[in-house]
Coordinates of C-alpha atoms and ligand atoms in Angstrom, one line a residue:
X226 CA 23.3 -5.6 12.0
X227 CA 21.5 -9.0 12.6
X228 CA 18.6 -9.6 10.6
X229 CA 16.0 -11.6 12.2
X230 CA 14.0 -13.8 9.7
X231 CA 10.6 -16.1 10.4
X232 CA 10.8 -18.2 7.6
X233 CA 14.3 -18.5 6.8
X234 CA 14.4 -21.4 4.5
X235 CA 12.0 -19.5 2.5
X236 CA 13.0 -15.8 3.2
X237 CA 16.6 -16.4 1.8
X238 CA 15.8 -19.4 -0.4
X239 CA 17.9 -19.5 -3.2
X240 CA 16.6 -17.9 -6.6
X241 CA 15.9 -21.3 -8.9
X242 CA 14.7 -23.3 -6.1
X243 CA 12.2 -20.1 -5.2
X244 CA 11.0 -19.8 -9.2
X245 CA 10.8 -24.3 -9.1
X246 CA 8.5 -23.4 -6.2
X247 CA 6.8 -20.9 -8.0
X248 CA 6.2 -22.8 -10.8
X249 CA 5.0 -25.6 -8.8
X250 CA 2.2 -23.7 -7.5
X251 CA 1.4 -21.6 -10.3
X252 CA 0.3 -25.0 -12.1
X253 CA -1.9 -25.4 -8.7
X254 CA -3.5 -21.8 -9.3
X255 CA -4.0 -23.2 -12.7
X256 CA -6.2 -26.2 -11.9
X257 CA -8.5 -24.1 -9.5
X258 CA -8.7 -21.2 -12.2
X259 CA -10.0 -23.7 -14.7
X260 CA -12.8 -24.3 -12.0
X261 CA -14.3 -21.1 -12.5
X262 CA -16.5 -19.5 -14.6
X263 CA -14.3 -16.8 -14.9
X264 CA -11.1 -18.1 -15.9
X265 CA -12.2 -21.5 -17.6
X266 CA -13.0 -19.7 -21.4
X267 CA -9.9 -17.4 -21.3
X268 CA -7.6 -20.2 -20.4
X269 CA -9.2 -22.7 -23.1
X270 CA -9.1 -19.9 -25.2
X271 CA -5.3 -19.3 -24.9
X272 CA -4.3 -23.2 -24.9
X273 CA -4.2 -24.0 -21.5
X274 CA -6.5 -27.4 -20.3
X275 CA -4.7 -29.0 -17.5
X276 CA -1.5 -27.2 -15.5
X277 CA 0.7 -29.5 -17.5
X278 CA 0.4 -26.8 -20.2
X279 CA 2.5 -24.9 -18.2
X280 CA 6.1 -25.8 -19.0
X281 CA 7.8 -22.7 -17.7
X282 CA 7.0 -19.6 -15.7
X283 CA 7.1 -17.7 -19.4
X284 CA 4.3 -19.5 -20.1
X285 CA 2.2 -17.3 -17.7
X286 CA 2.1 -14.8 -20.7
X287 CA 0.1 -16.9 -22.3
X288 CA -2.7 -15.9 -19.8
X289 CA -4.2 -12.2 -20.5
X290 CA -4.6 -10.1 -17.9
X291 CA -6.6 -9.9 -15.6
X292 CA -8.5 -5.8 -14.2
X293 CA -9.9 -4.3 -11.7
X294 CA -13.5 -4.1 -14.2
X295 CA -13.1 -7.8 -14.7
X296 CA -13.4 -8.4 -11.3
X297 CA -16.6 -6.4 -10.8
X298 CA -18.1 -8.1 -14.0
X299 CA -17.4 -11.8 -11.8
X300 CA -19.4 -10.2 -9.1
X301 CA -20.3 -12.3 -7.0
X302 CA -18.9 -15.7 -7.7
X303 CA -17.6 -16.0 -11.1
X304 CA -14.0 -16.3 -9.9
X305 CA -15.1 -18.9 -6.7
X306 CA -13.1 -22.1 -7.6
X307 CA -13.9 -24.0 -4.5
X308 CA -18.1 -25.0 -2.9
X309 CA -18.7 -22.1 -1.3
X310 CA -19.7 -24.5 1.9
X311 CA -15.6 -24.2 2.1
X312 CA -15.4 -20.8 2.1
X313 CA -15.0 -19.2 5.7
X314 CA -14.0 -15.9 5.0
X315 CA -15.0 -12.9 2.5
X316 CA -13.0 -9.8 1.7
X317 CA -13.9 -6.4 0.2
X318 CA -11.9 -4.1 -1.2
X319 CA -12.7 -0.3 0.1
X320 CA -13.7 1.3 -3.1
X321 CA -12.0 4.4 -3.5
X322 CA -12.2 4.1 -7.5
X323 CA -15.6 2.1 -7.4
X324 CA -18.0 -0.6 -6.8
X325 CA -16.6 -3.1 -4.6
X326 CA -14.4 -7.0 -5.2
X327 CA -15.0 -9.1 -3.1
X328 CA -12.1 -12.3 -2.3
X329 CA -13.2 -16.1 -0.5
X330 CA -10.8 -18.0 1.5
X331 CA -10.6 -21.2 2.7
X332 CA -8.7 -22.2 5.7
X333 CA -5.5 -23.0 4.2
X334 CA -5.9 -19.2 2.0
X335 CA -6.0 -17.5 5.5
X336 CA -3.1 -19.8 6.6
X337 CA -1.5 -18.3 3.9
X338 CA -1.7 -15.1 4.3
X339 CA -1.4 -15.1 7.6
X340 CA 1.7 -16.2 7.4
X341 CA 3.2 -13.4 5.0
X342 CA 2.0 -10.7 7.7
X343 CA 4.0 -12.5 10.5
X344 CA 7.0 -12.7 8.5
X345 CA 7.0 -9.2 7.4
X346 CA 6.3 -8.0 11.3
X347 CA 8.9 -10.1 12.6
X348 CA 11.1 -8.9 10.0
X349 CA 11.0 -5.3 11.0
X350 CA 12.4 -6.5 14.2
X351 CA 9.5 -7.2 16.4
X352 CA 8.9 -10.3 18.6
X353 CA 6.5 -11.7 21.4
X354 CA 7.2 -9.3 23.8
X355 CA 5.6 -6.1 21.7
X356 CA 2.2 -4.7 22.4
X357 CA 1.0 -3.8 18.9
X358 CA -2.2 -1.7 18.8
X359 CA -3.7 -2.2 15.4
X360 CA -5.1 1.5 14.5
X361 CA -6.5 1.0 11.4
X362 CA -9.9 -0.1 9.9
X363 CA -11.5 -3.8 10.5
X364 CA -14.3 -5.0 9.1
X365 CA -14.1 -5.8 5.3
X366 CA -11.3 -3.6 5.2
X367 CA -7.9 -6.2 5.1
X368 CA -5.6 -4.1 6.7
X369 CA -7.7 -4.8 10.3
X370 CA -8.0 -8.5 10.3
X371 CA -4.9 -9.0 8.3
X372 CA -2.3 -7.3 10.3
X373 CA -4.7 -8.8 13.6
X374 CA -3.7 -12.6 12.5
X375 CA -0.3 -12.2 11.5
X376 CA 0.7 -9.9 15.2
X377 CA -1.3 -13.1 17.0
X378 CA 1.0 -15.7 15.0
X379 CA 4.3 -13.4 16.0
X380 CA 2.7 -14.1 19.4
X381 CA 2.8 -10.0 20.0
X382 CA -0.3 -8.8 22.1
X383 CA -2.4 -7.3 20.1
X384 CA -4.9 -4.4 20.7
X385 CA -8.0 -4.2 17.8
X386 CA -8.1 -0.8 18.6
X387 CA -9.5 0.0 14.9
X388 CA -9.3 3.2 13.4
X389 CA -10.5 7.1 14.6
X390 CA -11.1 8.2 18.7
X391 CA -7.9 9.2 19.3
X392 CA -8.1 10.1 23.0
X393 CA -8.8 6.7 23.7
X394 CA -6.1 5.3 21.5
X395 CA -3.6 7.5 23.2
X396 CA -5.2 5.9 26.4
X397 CA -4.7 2.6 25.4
X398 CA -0.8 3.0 24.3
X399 CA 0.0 4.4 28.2
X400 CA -2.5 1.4 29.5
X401 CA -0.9 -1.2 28.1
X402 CA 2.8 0.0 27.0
X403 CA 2.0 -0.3 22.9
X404 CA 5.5 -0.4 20.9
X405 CA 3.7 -0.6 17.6
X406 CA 1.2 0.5 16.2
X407 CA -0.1 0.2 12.2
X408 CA -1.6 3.0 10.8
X409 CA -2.3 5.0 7.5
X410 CA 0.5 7.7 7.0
X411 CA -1.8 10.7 6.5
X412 CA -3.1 9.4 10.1
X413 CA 0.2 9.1 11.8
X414 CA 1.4 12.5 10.6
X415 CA -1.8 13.8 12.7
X416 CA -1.0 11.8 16.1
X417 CA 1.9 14.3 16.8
X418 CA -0.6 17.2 16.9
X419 CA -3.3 15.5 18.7
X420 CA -0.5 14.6 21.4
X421 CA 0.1 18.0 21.8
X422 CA -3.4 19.3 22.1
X423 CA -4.3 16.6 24.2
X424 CA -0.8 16.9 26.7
X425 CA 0.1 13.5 26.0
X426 CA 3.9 13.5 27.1
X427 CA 5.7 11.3 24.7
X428 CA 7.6 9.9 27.5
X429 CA 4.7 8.8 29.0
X430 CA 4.7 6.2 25.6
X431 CA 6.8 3.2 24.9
X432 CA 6.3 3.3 20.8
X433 CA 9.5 2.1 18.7
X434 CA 7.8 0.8 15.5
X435 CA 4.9 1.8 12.7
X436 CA 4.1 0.4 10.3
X437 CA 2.7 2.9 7.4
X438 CA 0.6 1.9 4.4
X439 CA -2.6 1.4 2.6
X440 CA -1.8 5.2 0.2
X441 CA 0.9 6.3 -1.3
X442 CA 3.5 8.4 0.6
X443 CA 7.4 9.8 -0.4
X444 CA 9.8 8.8 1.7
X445 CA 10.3 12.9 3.0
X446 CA 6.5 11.7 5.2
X447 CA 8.5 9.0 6.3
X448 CA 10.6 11.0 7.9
X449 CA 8.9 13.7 9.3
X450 CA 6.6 10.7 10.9
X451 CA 10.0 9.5 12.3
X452 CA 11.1 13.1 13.3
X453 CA 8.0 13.9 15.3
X454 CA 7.0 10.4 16.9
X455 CA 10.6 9.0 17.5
X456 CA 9.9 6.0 16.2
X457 CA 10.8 3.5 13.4
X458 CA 8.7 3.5 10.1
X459 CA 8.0 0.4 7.8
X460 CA 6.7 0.9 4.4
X461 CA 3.7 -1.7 4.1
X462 CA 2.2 -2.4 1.0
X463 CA -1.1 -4.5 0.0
X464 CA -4.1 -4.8 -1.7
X465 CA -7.2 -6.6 -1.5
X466 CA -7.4 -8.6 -4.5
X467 CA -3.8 -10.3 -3.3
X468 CA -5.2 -11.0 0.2
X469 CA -4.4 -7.5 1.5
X470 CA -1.4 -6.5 3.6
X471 CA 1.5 -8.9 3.7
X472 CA 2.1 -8.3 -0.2
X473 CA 5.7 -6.6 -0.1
X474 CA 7.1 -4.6 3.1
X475 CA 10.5 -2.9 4.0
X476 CA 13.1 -5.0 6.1
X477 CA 15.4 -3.2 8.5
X478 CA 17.2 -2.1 5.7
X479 CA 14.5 0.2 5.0
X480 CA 15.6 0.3 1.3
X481 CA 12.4 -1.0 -1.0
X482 CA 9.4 -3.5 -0.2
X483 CA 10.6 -7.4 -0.4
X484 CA 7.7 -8.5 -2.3
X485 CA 7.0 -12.6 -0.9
X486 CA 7.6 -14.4 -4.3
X487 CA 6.9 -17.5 -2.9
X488 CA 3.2 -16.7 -2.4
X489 CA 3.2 -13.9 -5.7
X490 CA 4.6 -13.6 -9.0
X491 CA 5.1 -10.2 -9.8
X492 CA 5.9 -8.4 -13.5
X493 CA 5.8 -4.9 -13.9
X494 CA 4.7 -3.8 -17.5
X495 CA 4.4 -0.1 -19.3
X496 CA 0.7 0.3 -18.8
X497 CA 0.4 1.6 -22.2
X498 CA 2.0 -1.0 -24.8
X499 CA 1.6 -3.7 -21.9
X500 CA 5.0 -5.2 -22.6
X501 CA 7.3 -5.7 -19.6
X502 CA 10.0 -2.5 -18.5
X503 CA 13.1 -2.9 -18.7
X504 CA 14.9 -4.1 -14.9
X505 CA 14.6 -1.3 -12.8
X506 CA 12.3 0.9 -14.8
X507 CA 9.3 2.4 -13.3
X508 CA 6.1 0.3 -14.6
X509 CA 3.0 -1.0 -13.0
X510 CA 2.7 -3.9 -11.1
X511 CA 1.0 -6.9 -12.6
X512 CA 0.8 -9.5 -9.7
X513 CA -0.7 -13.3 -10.1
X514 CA -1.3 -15.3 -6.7
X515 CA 0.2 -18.6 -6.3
X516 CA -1.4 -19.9 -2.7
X517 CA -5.2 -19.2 -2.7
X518 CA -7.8 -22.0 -3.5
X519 CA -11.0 -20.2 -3.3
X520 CA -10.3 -17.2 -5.1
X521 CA -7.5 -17.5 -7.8
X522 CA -6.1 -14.0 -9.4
X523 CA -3.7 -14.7 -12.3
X524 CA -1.7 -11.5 -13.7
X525 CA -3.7 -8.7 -12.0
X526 CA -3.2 -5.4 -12.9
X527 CA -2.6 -3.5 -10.1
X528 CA -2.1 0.1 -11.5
X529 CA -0.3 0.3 -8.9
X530 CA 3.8 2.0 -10.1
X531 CA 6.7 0.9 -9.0
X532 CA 10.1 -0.4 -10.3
X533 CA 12.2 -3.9 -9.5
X534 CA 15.7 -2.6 -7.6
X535 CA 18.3 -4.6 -9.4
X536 CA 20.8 -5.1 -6.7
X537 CA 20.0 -7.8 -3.8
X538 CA 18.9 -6.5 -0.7
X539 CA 22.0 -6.1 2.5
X540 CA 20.0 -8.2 4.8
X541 CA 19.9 -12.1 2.8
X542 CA 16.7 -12.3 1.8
X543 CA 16.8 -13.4 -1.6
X544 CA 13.0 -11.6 -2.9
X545 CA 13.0 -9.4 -4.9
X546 CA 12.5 -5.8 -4.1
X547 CA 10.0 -3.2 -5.5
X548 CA 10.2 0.9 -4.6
X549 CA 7.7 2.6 -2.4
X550 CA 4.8 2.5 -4.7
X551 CA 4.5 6.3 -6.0
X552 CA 0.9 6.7 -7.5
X553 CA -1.5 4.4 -9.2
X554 CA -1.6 5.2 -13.2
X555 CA -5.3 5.9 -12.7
X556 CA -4.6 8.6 -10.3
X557 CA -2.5 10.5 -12.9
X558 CA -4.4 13.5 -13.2
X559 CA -4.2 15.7 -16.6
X560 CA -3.8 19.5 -15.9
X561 CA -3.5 21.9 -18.9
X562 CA -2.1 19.0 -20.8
X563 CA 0.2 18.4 -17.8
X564 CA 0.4 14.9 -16.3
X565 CA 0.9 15.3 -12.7
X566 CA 0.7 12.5 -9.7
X567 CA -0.5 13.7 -6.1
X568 CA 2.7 12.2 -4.9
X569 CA 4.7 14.9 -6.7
X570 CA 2.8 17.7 -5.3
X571 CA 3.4 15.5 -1.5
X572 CA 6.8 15.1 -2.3
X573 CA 7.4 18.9 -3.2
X574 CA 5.4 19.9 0.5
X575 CA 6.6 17.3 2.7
X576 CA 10.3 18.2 2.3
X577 CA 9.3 22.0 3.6
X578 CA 9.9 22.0 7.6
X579 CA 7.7 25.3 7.5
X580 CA 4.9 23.3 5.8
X581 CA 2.0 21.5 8.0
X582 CA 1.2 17.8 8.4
X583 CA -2.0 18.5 5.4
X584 CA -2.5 19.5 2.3
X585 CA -5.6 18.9 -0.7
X586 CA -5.1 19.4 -4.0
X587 CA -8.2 21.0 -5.7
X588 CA -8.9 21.5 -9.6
X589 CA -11.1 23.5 -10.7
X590 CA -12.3 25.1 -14.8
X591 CA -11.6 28.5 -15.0
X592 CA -13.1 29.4 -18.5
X593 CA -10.8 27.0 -20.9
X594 CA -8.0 26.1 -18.2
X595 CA -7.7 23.7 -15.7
X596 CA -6.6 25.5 -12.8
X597 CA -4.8 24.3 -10.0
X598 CA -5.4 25.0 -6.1
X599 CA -2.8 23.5 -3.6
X600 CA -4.2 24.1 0.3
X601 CA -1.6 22.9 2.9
X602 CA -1.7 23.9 6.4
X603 CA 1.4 25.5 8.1
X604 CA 3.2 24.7 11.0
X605 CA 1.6 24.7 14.3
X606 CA 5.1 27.0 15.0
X607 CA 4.1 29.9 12.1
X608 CA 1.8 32.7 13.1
X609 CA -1.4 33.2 10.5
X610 CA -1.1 36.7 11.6
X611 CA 2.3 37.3 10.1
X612 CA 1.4 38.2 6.6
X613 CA 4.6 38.6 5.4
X614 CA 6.1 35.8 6.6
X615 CA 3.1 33.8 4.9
X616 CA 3.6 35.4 1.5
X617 CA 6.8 34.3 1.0
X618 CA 6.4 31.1 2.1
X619 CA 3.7 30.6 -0.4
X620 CA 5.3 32.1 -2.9
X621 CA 8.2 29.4 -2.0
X622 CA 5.8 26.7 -2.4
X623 CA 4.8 27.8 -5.5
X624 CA 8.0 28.5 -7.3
X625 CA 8.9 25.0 -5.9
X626 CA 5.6 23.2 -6.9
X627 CA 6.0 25.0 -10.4
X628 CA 9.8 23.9 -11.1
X629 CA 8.2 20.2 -10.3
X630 CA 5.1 20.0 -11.8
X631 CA 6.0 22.2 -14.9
X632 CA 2.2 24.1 -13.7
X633 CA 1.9 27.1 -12.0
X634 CA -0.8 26.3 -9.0
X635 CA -2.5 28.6 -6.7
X636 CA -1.2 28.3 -3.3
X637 CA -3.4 28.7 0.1
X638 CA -1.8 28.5 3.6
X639 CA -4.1 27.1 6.3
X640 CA -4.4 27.1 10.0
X641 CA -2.2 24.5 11.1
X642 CA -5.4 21.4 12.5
X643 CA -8.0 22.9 10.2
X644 CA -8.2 21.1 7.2
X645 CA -10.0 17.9 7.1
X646 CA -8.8 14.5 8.4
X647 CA -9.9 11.3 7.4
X648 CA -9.0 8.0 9.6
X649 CA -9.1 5.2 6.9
X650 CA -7.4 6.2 3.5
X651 CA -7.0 10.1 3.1
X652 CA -8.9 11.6 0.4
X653 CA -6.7 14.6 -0.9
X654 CA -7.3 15.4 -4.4
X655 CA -10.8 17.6 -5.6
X656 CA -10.9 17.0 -9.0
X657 CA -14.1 19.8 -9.7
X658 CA -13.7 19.9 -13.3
X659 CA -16.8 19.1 -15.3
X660 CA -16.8 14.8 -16.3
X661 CA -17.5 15.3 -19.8
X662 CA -14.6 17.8 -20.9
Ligands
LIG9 P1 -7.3 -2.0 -0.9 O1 -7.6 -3.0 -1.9 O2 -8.5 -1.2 -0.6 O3 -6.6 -2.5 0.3 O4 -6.3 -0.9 -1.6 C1 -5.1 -1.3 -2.2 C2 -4.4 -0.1 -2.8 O5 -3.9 0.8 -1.8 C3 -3.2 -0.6 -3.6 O6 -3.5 -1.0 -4.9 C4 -2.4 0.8 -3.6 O7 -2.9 1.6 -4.6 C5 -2.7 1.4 -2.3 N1 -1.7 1.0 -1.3 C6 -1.6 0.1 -0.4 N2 -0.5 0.1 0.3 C7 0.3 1.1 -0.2 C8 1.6 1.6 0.1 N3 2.4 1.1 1.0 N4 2.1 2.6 -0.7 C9 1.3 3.1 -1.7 N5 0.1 2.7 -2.0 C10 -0.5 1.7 -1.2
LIG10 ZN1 16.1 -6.7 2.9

């Protein structure tokens, strides 16, 4: 295979030159942090007056980390280095755990950033000649304007379709001939359905590509998205406080998310003794941003877990690779005693062909116990009628769920279509349980 790289010199740039370059502009990210009220105490505090303290990337250790509560305690300018009169842009993150961060850029930040999406869309394969029909959120959302600049600078034609009416999305793909689209997973797995409801012929559609991201999915959704759309999936990862997408993203290899070390430096640490993993081990992500004046971030903790793969990746580029992201270590939820991540329950459904393109998880008190409910809908092949049939597929999906989880959950079988859909990020777990127990 032939790779296809935007950035070359920098995509397969050679690992000291990459970390001299990291260095380089981690001393940069150093002299804006000092210009804010945020970072100018804590780096004082731990040594650090000038980016000259910084001898080596080891010294970035020096620096405690930074959280997610930290950012909402800078709220709204305590981590602004730059006069907000050079600020043209503002970003929010969406808030599924809380209040709101907000992130400033400059001209040069949104240069930046723009210029990681580009490379990881051209890196999947696509060029000018795509039509790429951008199904996701805009507004303070990143994933819209994000993955909006980085198709323009590939030179694709891109279609701000946002998010939700799906008629007229499916409208839009035959209109203008869209070969990619970027979507949430838990969206894509629906398009299939709506296709069908709708008599959308899929040959009436010239999509190749997707690319998936924003939540956590195994790499069984990848393939059922792949089985029922014929079309090529990308794994795209990204978060606000780090610009948003255009973090780390699968190559054609398809085999874990080069994560850009030339705009990020990335540890991953156990998120309970905070000390680094072990090379390969599964940690969280800790990242620090090395190319954004208005708003620097220095050794964020993500919560986001993932591992560093130790081998170097078939198609040259010389970044490091992370694995699909499998749950944040604030979603870990606590049954019985049990720790269990929603992405074990996915991982356990998805690889059913019997089971449906949705599922919730629900938890509930039922007098001292936690109990656990797992709804998923069926196949749009399976008759609801057929009670037999449906019995022993739940109790297949129990037994299954059980030997996984080490819990024993209560399984429903839905309708195939009748549980809820959300466009932006799906919301899939019901934690009912009373706060204070
Ligand atoms: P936001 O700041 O609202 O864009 O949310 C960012 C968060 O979404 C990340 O910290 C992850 O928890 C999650 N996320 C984004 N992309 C992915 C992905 N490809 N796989 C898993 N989780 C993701
Ligand atoms: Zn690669």
């Amino acid at each position: 295979m032939t790779y296809q790289y935007w950035h070359q010199d920098i995509e397969t740039m050679p690992r000291p030159e990459l970390e001299a370059l990291q260095l380089t502009r981690l001393r940069d990210m150093i002299a804006y942090s000092l210009r804010t009220s945020f970072y100018a105490p804590r780096l004082h505090a731990a040594g650090i007056k000038g980016p000259e303290d910084l001898k080596t990337l080891d010294d970035l250790k020096r620096i405690p980390f930074t959280t997610k509560d930290d950012l909402r305690a800078g709220f709204p300018y305590g981590f602004l280095s730059i006069p907000k009169e050079e600020v043209i842009r503002l970003h929010a993150s969406s808030g599924t755990t809380g209040i709101p961060t907000t992130i400033y850029f400059n001209r040069e930040d949104l240069h930046h950033w723009t210029s990681y999406v580009a490379r990881c869309i051209y890196g999947t394969g696509c060029n000018h000649t795509d039509v790429f029909q951008n199904m996701i959120t805009y507004g303070l959302f990143t994933g819209g304007l994000g993955f909006h600049a980085g198709g323009e600078e590939v030179g694709m034609l891109v279609i701000p379709s946002g998010s939700g009416n799906t008629t007229r999305q499916f409208r839009l793909m035959q209109d203008f001939g869209t070969t990619v689209v970027h979507a949430t997973p838990s969206f894509l797995l629906h398009v299939e359905s709506i296709m069908r409801a709708e008599g959308v012929k899929r040959d009436s559609l010239k999509l190749k590509r997707a690319f998936a991201g924003a939540e956590p999915y195994s790499e069984d959704t990848r393939r059922r998205i792949e089985g029922l759309l014929h079309i090529d999936v990308y794994n795209s990862y990204g978060l606000s406080e780090m610009n948003g997408p255009g973090v780390a993203f699968e190559c054609q290899c398809k085999d874990g998310l080069h994560l850009w070390e030339d705009g990020y430096i990335a540890e991953i640490i156990n998120p309970d003794t905070l000390e680094p993993v072990r090379d390969g081990e599964t940690g969280e992500l800790v990242l620090t941003i090395l190319c954004r004046e208005a708003t620097p971030i220095l050794r964020y903790r993500t919560r986001d877990l993932t591992g560093f793969y130790t081998e170097p990746c078939a198609c040259g580029r010389t970044h490091r690779r992370i694995r699909r992201i499998t749950g944040r270590s604030d979603d870990m939820l606590i049954i019985n005693g049990v720790n269990v991540f929603p992405s074990q329950v996915e991982e356990v459904i998805m690889a059913m062909k019997e089971v449906g393109n949705n599922y919730l998880i629900e938890i509930e008190k039922d007098g001292v116990l936690d109990r656990l409910t797992v709804k998923t809908e069926v196949g749009p092949a399976t008759f609801m009628d057929d009670s037999r049939l449906l019995n022993a597929l739940k109790e297949r999906i129990r037994k299954t769920l059980q030997a996984s989880i080490t819990i024993n959950p209560r399984v429903e079988l839905h309708e195939s279509g009748s549980l809820p859909v959300s466009e932006g990020k799906a919301k899939r777990v019901y934690d009912k349980r009373p706060k204070d127990v």
